[in-house]
């Protein structure tokens, strides 16, 4: 895993401004922040995508992300809101293939749009999708 920059951060061979570390996760400032205060929360174990993150580790990532969001709101960083963002796969704009949760302080008029054109889906389509996912969810661990 030497090619993985987040594994190198974990191992100490790549520099990072660490905010938190424990037995399961590591949090550090994003080197290319969307806004000042942008933090990444990564599992200590190498996990390329979300499907490889064990439940306990994912829960810790989320819990720490939530707490960091509160810390950002209490900090002097401009923070009117917080996004917790995890990109899983290239099509979802994942660029570092070690699972990671972005904790992004947001403010009105910042330069990171998450809004786009949306349309309400037909109820039949929603019900069919829900039924398919219910069936598949029983087989995904």
Coordinates of N, CA, C and O in Angstrom, one line a residue:
X1 N 0.8 -1.2 0.0 CA 0.0 0.0 0.0 C 0.9 1.3 0.0 O 0.4 2.3 0.3
X2 N 2.1 1.2 -0.3 CA 3.0 2.3 -0.3 C 2.6 3.4 -1.3 O 2.9 4.6 -1.1
X3 N 1.9 3.1 -2.4 CA 1.4 4.1 -3.3 C 0.3 4.9 -2.8 O 0.0 6.0 -3.3
X4 N -0.4 4.4 -1.8 CA -1.6 5.1 -1.3 C -1.1 6.2 -0.3 O -0.5 6.0 0.7
X5 N -1.5 7.5 -0.7 CA -1.0 8.6 0.1 C -1.6 8.6 1.5 O -0.9 9.0 2.5
X6 N -2.8 8.1 1.7 CA -3.4 8.1 3.0 C -2.7 7.0 3.9 O -2.6 7.2 5.1
X7 N -2.3 5.9 3.3 CA -1.6 4.9 4.0 C -0.2 5.4 4.4 O 0.3 5.2 5.5
X8 N 0.4 6.3 3.5 CA 1.7 6.9 3.9 C 1.5 7.9 5.0 O 2.4 8.0 5.9
X9 N 0.4 8.6 5.0 CA 0.1 9.5 6.1 C 0.0 8.7 7.4 O 0.6 9.1 8.4
X10 N -0.8 7.7 7.4 CA -0.9 6.8 8.5 C 0.4 6.3 9.0 O 0.7 6.3 10.2
X11 N 1.3 5.9 8.1 CA 2.6 5.3 8.5 C 3.6 6.4 8.8 O 4.7 6.0 9.3
X12 N 3.3 7.7 8.6 CA 4.3 8.7 8.9 C 5.2 9.1 7.8 O 6.1 10.0 8.0
X13 N 5.2 8.5 6.7 CA 6.1 8.8 5.6 C 5.6 9.9 4.7 O 6.3 10.4 3.9
X14 N 4.3 10.3 4.9 CA 3.8 11.5 4.2 C 3.3 12.5 5.3 O 2.7 12.1 6.3
X15 N 3.6 13.7 5.1 CA 3.3 14.7 6.1 C 1.8 15.1 6.1 O 1.1 15.1 5.1
X16 N 1.2 15.3 7.3 CA -0.2 15.7 7.5 C -0.3 16.5 8.8 O 0.5 16.3 9.7
X17 N -1.3 17.4 8.8 CA -1.7 18.2 9.9 C -2.8 17.4 10.6 O -4.0 17.6 10.3
X18 N -2.4 16.6 11.6 CA -3.3 15.6 12.2 C -4.2 16.4 13.3 O -3.7 17.2 14.1
X19 N -5.5 16.1 13.2 CA -6.5 16.7 14.1 C -6.8 15.6 15.2 O -7.0 16.0 16.3
X20 N -6.9 14.4 14.8 CA -7.3 13.3 15.7 C -6.8 12.0 15.1 O -6.7 11.7 13.9
X21 N -6.4 11.1 16.1 CA -6.1 9.7 15.7 C -6.5 8.8 16.9 O -6.4 9.2 18.0
X22 N -7.0 7.6 16.5 CA -7.3 6.6 17.5 C -7.0 5.2 16.8 O -6.3 5.2 15.8
X23 N -7.5 4.2 17.4 CA -7.2 2.8 16.9 C -7.8 2.5 15.6 O -7.3 1.6 14.9
X24 N -8.9 3.2 15.2 CA -9.6 2.9 14.0 C -9.5 3.9 12.9 O -9.5 3.6 11.7
X25 N -9.4 5.2 13.2 CA -9.4 6.3 12.2 C -8.4 7.4 12.5 O -7.8 7.5 13.6
X26 N -8.1 8.1 11.5 CA -7.2 9.2 11.5 C -7.9 10.4 10.8 O -8.5 10.2 9.8
X27 N -7.8 11.6 11.4 CA -8.4 12.8 10.8 C -7.3 13.8 10.6 O -6.5 14.1 11.6
X28 N -7.2 14.5 9.5 CA -6.2 15.5 9.2 C -6.7 16.5 8.2 O -7.7 16.3 7.5
X29 N -6.1 17.7 8.2 CA -6.5 18.8 7.3 C -6.3 18.4 5.9 O -5.3 17.8 5.5
X30 N -7.3 18.7 5.0 CA -7.2 18.4 3.6 C -6.1 19.3 3.0 O -6.1 20.6 3.2
X31 N -5.2 18.8 2.3 CA -4.1 19.5 1.7 C -4.6 20.5 0.6 O -4.0 21.5 0.3
X32 N -5.7 20.2 0.0 CA -6.4 21.0 -1.1 C -7.8 21.3 -0.6 O -8.8 20.8 -1.2
X33 N -8.0 22.1 0.4 CA -9.3 22.3 1.0 C -10.3 23.0 0.0 O -9.9 23.9 -0.7
X34 N -11.5 22.6 0.2 CA -12.6 23.3 -0.5 C -12.8 24.7 0.1 O -13.0 25.7 -0.5
X35 N -12.8 24.7 1.5 CA -12.9 25.9 2.3 C -11.9 25.7 3.4 O -11.6 24.6 3.8
X36 N -11.4 26.8 4.0 CA -10.5 26.7 5.2 C -11.2 25.8 6.3 O -12.4 26.0 6.5
X37 N -10.5 24.9 6.9 CA -11.0 24.1 7.9 C -11.5 22.7 7.4 O -11.9 21.8 8.2
X38 N -11.3 22.4 6.1 CA -11.7 21.2 5.5 C -10.9 20.0 6.1 O -9.7 20.1 6.1
X39 N -11.5 19.0 6.7 CA -10.8 17.9 7.3 C -11.2 16.6 6.6 O -12.4 16.4 6.1
X40 N -10.3 15.6 6.5 CA -10.5 14.3 6.0 C -10.5 13.3 7.2 O -9.6 13.4 8.0
X41 N -11.4 12.4 7.2 CA -11.4 11.3 8.2 C -11.2 10.0 7.4 O -12.0 9.7 6.5
X42 N -10.2 9.3 7.7 CA -9.8 8.1 7.0 C -9.7 6.9 7.9 O -9.3 7.0 9.1
X43 N -10.1 5.7 7.4 CA -9.8 4.5 8.3 C -8.3 4.2 8.3 O -7.6 4.5 7.3
X44 N -7.8 3.7 9.4 CA -6.4 3.4 9.5 C -6.1 2.2 8.6 O -5.0 2.2 8.0
X45 N -7.0 1.3 8.4 CA -6.8 0.2 7.5 C -7.0 0.7 6.1 O -7.8 1.6 5.9
X46 N -6.3 0.1 5.1 CA -6.6 0.5 3.7 C -7.9 -0.1 3.3 O -8.1 -1.3 3.4
X47 N -8.8 0.7 2.8 CA -10.0 0.3 2.3 C -10.2 1.2 1.0 O -10.4 2.4 1.2
X48 N -10.3 0.6 -0.1 CA -10.4 1.4 -1.4 C -11.7 2.1 -1.4 O -11.7 3.3 -1.8
X49 N -12.8 1.5 -1.1 CA -14.1 2.1 -1.2 C -14.9 1.8 0.0 O -14.5 1.0 0.9
X50 N -16.1 2.3 0.0 CA -17.0 2.2 1.1 C -17.4 0.7 1.4 O -17.5 0.4 2.6
X51 N -17.5 -0.1 0.4 CA -17.8 -1.5 0.6 C -16.8 -2.3 1.4 O -17.1 -3.3 2.0
X52 N -15.6 -1.8 1.5 CA -14.5 -2.4 2.2 C -14.4 -1.9 3.7 O -13.5 -2.4 4.4
X53 N -15.1 -0.9 4.0 CA -15.0 -0.3 5.4 C -16.0 -1.1 6.3 O -17.2 -1.2 6.1
X54 N -15.4 -1.8 7.4 CA -16.2 -2.5 8.3 C -17.2 -1.5 9.0 O -16.9 -0.4 9.2
X55 N -18.3 -2.1 9.5 CA -19.3 -1.2 10.2 C -18.7 -0.4 11.3 O -19.1 0.7 11.5
X56 N -17.9 -1.1 12.1 CA -17.4 -0.4 13.3 C -16.5 0.8 12.9 O -16.6 1.9 13.5
X57 N -15.7 0.6 11.8 CA -14.9 1.7 11.3 C -15.7 2.8 10.7 O -15.5 4.0 11.0
X58 N -16.7 2.4 9.9 CA -17.6 3.4 9.3 C -18.4 4.2 10.4 O -18.5 5.4 10.3
X59 N -18.8 3.5 11.5 CA -19.5 4.2 12.5 C -18.5 5.2 13.2 O -18.9 6.4 13.5
X60 N -17.3 4.8 13.4 CA -16.3 5.8 14.0 C -16.0 6.9 13.1 O -15.9 8.1 13.5
X61 N -16.0 6.7 11.8 CA -15.7 7.8 10.8 C -16.9 8.8 10.9 O -16.7 10.0 11.0
X62 N -18.1 8.3 10.9 CA -19.3 9.2 11.0 C -19.3 9.9 12.3 O -19.5 11.1 12.3
X63 N -19.1 9.2 13.4 CA -19.1 9.9 14.7 C -18.1 11.0 14.8 O -18.4 12.1 15.3
X64 N -16.9 10.7 14.3 CA -15.8 11.7 14.4 C -16.2 12.9 13.4 O -16.0 14.0 13.8
X65 N -16.7 12.6 12.2 CA -17.1 13.6 11.3 C -18.2 14.5 11.9 O -18.1 15.8 11.8
X66 N -19.1 14.0 12.6 CA -20.2 14.7 13.3 C -19.5 15.6 14.4 O -19.9 16.8 14.4
X67 N -18.6 15.1 15.2 CA -18.0 15.9 16.2 C -17.1 17.0 15.6 O -17.1 18.1 16.1
X68 N -16.4 16.7 14.5 CA -15.6 17.7 13.9 C -16.5 18.8 13.3 O -16.1 20.0 13.4
X69 N -17.6 18.5 12.8 CA -18.6 19.5 12.3 C -18.9 20.4 13.5 O -19.0 21.7 13.3
X70 N -19.2 19.9 14.7 CA -19.5 20.7 15.8 C -18.3 21.6 16.2 O -18.5 22.8 16.6
X71 N -17.1 21.0 16.1 CA -15.9 21.8 16.5 C -15.7 22.9 15.4 O -15.3 24.0 15.8
X72 N -15.9 22.7 14.2 CA -15.8 23.7 13.2 C -16.8 24.8 13.4 O -16.4 26.0 13.3
X73 N -18.0 24.5 13.8 CA -19.0 25.5 14.1 C -18.6 26.4 15.2 O -18.9 27.6 15.3
X74 N -17.9 25.8 16.2 CA -17.4 26.5 17.4 C -16.1 27.3 17.2 O -15.7 28.1 18.0
X75 N -15.4 27.0 16.1 CA -14.1 27.5 15.8 C -14.2 28.9 15.1 O -15.3 29.3 14.7
X76 N -13.1 29.6 15.0 CA -13.1 30.9 14.3 C -13.2 30.8 12.8 O -13.4 31.7 12.1
X77 N -13.2 29.5 12.3 CA -13.3 29.3 10.8 C -14.7 29.7 10.4 O -15.7 29.5 11.1
X78 N -14.8 30.3 9.2 CA -16.1 30.7 8.7 C -16.9 29.4 8.4 O -16.5 28.6 7.5
X79 N -18.0 29.2 9.1 CA -18.7 27.9 9.0 C -20.2 28.2 9.4 O -20.6 28.2 10.6
X80 N -21.0 28.3 8.3 CA -22.5 28.5 8.5 C -23.2 27.2 8.4 O -24.4 27.1 8.8
X81 N -22.5 26.2 7.9 CA -23.1 24.8 7.8 C -21.9 23.9 7.6 O -20.8 24.3 7.4
X82 N -22.2 22.6 7.5 CA -21.2 21.5 7.3 C -21.7 20.5 6.3 O -22.9 20.1 6.4
X83 N -20.9 20.1 5.4 CA -21.2 18.9 4.6 C -20.3 17.8 5.0 O -19.1 17.9 5.2
X84 N -20.9 16.6 5.2 CA -20.1 15.3 5.4 C -20.3 14.7 4.0 O -21.4 14.4 3.6
X85 N -19.2 14.4 3.3 CA -19.2 14.0 1.9 C -18.2 12.8 1.8 O -17.1 12.9 2.1
X86 N -18.7 11.7 1.2 CA -17.9 10.6 0.9 C -18.2 10.2 -0.5 O -19.3 9.9 -0.9
X87 N -17.1 10.2 -1.3 CA -17.2 9.8 -2.7 C -16.7 8.4 -2.8 O -15.6 8.0 -2.4
X88 N -17.5 7.5 -3.4 CA -17.2 6.1 -3.5 C -17.2 5.7 -5.0 O -18.2 5.4 -5.6
X89 N -16.0 5.7 -5.5 CA -15.7 5.3 -6.9 C -15.5 6.5 -7.8 O -15.9 7.6 -7.5
X90 N -14.8 6.3 -8.9 CA -14.5 7.3 -9.9 C -15.7 8.1 -10.4 O -15.6 9.3 -10.5
X91 N -16.8 7.4 -10.6 CA -18.0 8.1 -11.1 C -18.6 9.0 -10.1 O -19.3 9.9 -10.5
X92 N -18.2 8.8 -8.8 CA -18.7 9.7 -7.8 C -17.7 10.7 -7.4 O -17.8 11.4 -6.4
X93 N -16.6 10.9 -8.2 CA -15.6 11.8 -8.1 C -14.6 11.5 -7.0 O -13.9 12.4 -6.5
X94 N -14.4 10.2 -6.7 CA -13.4 9.8 -5.7 C -12.0 9.9 -6.5 O -11.9 9.4 -7.6
X95 N -11.1 10.6 -5.9 CA -9.8 10.7 -6.6 C -8.6 10.1 -5.8 O -7.6 9.7 -6.4
X96 N -8.8 9.9 -4.5 CA -7.8 9.1 -3.8 C -8.6 7.8 -3.4 O -9.6 7.9 -2.7
X97 N -8.0 6.7 -3.8 CA -8.8 5.4 -3.6 C -8.4 4.7 -2.3 O -7.9 3.6 -2.3
X98 N -8.6 5.5 -1.2 CA -8.6 5.0 0.1 C -9.9 5.7 0.7 O -9.9 6.9 0.7
X99 N -10.8 5.0 1.2 CA -12.1 5.6 1.6 C -11.8 6.7 2.6 O -10.9 6.7 3.4
X100 N -12.5 7.8 2.4 CA -12.4 9.0 3.3 C -13.6 9.8 3.3 O -14.3 9.9 2.3
X101 N -13.9 10.4 4.5 CA -15.0 11.2 4.7 C -14.5 12.7 4.8 O -13.7 13.0 5.6
X102 N -15.1 13.5 3.9 CA -14.8 14.9 3.9 C -15.7 15.6 4.9 O -16.9 15.4 5.0
X103 N -15.1 16.5 5.8 CA -15.9 17.3 6.7 C -15.6 18.7 6.2 O -14.5 19.2 6.4
X104 N -16.6 19.3 5.6 CA -16.3 20.6 4.9 C -17.2 21.7 5.5 O -18.4 21.7 5.5
X105 N -16.5 22.7 6.1 CA -17.3 23.9 6.5 C -17.8 24.6 5.3 O -17.1 24.8 4.3
X106 N -19.1 25.0 5.4 CA -19.7 25.7 4.3 C -20.2 27.1 4.8 O -20.5 27.3 5.9
X107 N -20.3 28.0 3.8 CA -20.9 29.3 4.0 C -21.6 29.7 2.8 O -21.3 29.3 1.7
X108 N -22.6 30.6 2.9 CA -23.3 31.1 1.8 C -22.4 31.7 0.7 O -21.6 32.5 1.1
X109 N -22.6 31.3 -0.5 CA -21.8 31.8 -1.6 C -20.4 31.2 -1.8 O -19.6 31.7 -2.6
X110 N -20.1 30.1 -1.0 CA -18.8 29.5 -1.3 C -18.7 28.8 -2.6 O -19.7 28.8 -3.3
X111 N -17.6 28.3 -3.0 CA -17.4 27.9 -4.4 C -17.6 26.4 -4.6 O -17.2 25.8 -5.6
X112 N -18.3 25.7 -3.7 CA -18.5 24.2 -3.9 C -19.9 23.9 -4.1 O -20.6 23.6 -3.1
X113 N -20.4 23.9 -5.3 CA -21.9 23.6 -5.5 C -22.2 22.1 -5.4 O -21.5 21.3 -5.9
X114 N -23.3 21.8 -4.7 CA -23.8 20.5 -4.6 C -25.2 20.5 -5.2 O -25.9 19.4 -5.2
X115 N -25.6 21.6 -5.7 CA -27.0 21.7 -6.2 C -26.9 21.6 -7.7 O -26.0 22.0 -8.4
X116 N -27.9 20.9 -8.2 CA -28.1 20.8 -9.7 C -29.5 20.6 -10.0 O -30.4 20.6 -9.1
X117 N -29.8 20.5 -11.3 CA -31.2 20.4 -11.7 C -31.7 19.0 -11.2 O -31.0 18.0 -11.3
X118 N -32.9 19.0 -10.6 CA -33.5 17.8 -10.1 C -35.0 17.8 -10.5 O -35.6 18.8 -10.6
X119 N -35.5 16.6 -10.6 CA -36.9 16.5 -10.9 C -37.5 15.3 -10.1 O -36.8 14.4 -9.7
X120 N -38.8 15.5 -9.7 CA -39.4 14.5 -8.8 C -39.6 13.2 -9.6 O -40.1 13.3 -10.8
X121 N -39.2 12.1 -9.1 CA -39.4 10.8 -9.7 C -40.8 10.3 -9.6 O -41.5 10.6 -8.6
X122 N -41.3 9.5 -10.6 CA -42.6 9.0 -10.4 C -42.7 8.0 -9.3 O -41.7 7.2 -9.0
X123 N -43.8 7.9 -8.5 CA -43.9 7.1 -7.3 C -43.6 5.6 -7.7 O -43.0 4.9 -6.9
X124 N -44.1 5.1 -8.8 CA -43.9 3.7 -9.2 C -42.4 3.4 -9.3 O -41.9 2.4 -8.9
X125 N -41.6 4.3 -9.9 CA -40.2 4.2 -10.0 C -39.5 4.1 -8.6 O -38.6 3.3 -8.4
X126 N -40.0 4.9 -7.7 CA -39.5 4.9 -6.4 C -39.8 3.6 -5.6 O -38.9 3.1 -5.0
X127 N -41.0 3.2 -5.8 CA -41.4 1.9 -5.1 C -40.6 0.7 -5.7 O -40.2 -0.2 -4.9
X128 N -40.5 0.7 -7.0 CA -39.7 -0.4 -7.6 C -38.2 -0.4 -7.1 O -37.7 -1.4 -6.8
X129 N -37.6 0.8 -7.1 CA -36.3 0.9 -6.6 C -36.1 0.5 -5.2 O -35.2 -0.2 -4.8
X130 N -37.1 0.9 -4.3 CA -37.1 0.5 -2.9 C -37.2 -1.0 -2.8 O -36.5 -1.6 -2.0
X131 N -38.0 -1.6 -3.5 CA -38.2 -3.1 -3.5 C -36.9 -3.8 -3.9 O -36.5 -4.8 -3.2
X132 N -36.3 -3.4 -4.9 CA -35.1 -4.0 -5.4 C -34.0 -3.8 -4.3 O -33.3 -4.8 -4.0
X133 N -33.8 -2.7 -3.8 CA -32.8 -2.5 -2.7 C -33.1 -3.2 -1.5 O -32.2 -3.8 -0.8
X134 N -34.4 -3.4 -1.1 CA -34.7 -4.2 0.1 C -34.2 -5.6 -0.1 O -33.6 -6.2 0.8
X135 N -34.5 -6.1 -1.3 CA -34.1 -7.5 -1.6 C -32.5 -7.7 -1.6 O -32.0 -8.6 -1.0
X136 N -31.8 -6.7 -2.2 CA -30.4 -6.8 -2.3 C -29.7 -6.5 -1.0 O -28.6 -7.1 -0.7
X137 N -30.3 -5.7 -0.1 CA -29.7 -5.3 1.1 C -29.5 -6.5 2.0 O -28.5 -6.6 2.8
X138 N -30.4 -7.5 1.9 CA -30.2 -8.7 2.7 C -29.0 -9.5 2.4 O -28.5 -10.3 3.2
X139 N -28.4 -9.2 1.2 CA -27.2 -10.0 0.8 C -25.9 -9.2 0.8 O -24.9 -9.7 0.4
X140 N -26.0 -8.0 1.2 CA -24.8 -7.1 1.2 C -24.3 -7.0 2.7 O -25.1 -6.6 3.5
X141 N -23.1 -7.2 2.9 CA -22.5 -7.1 4.3 C -21.5 -6.0 4.3 O -20.8 -5.7 3.5

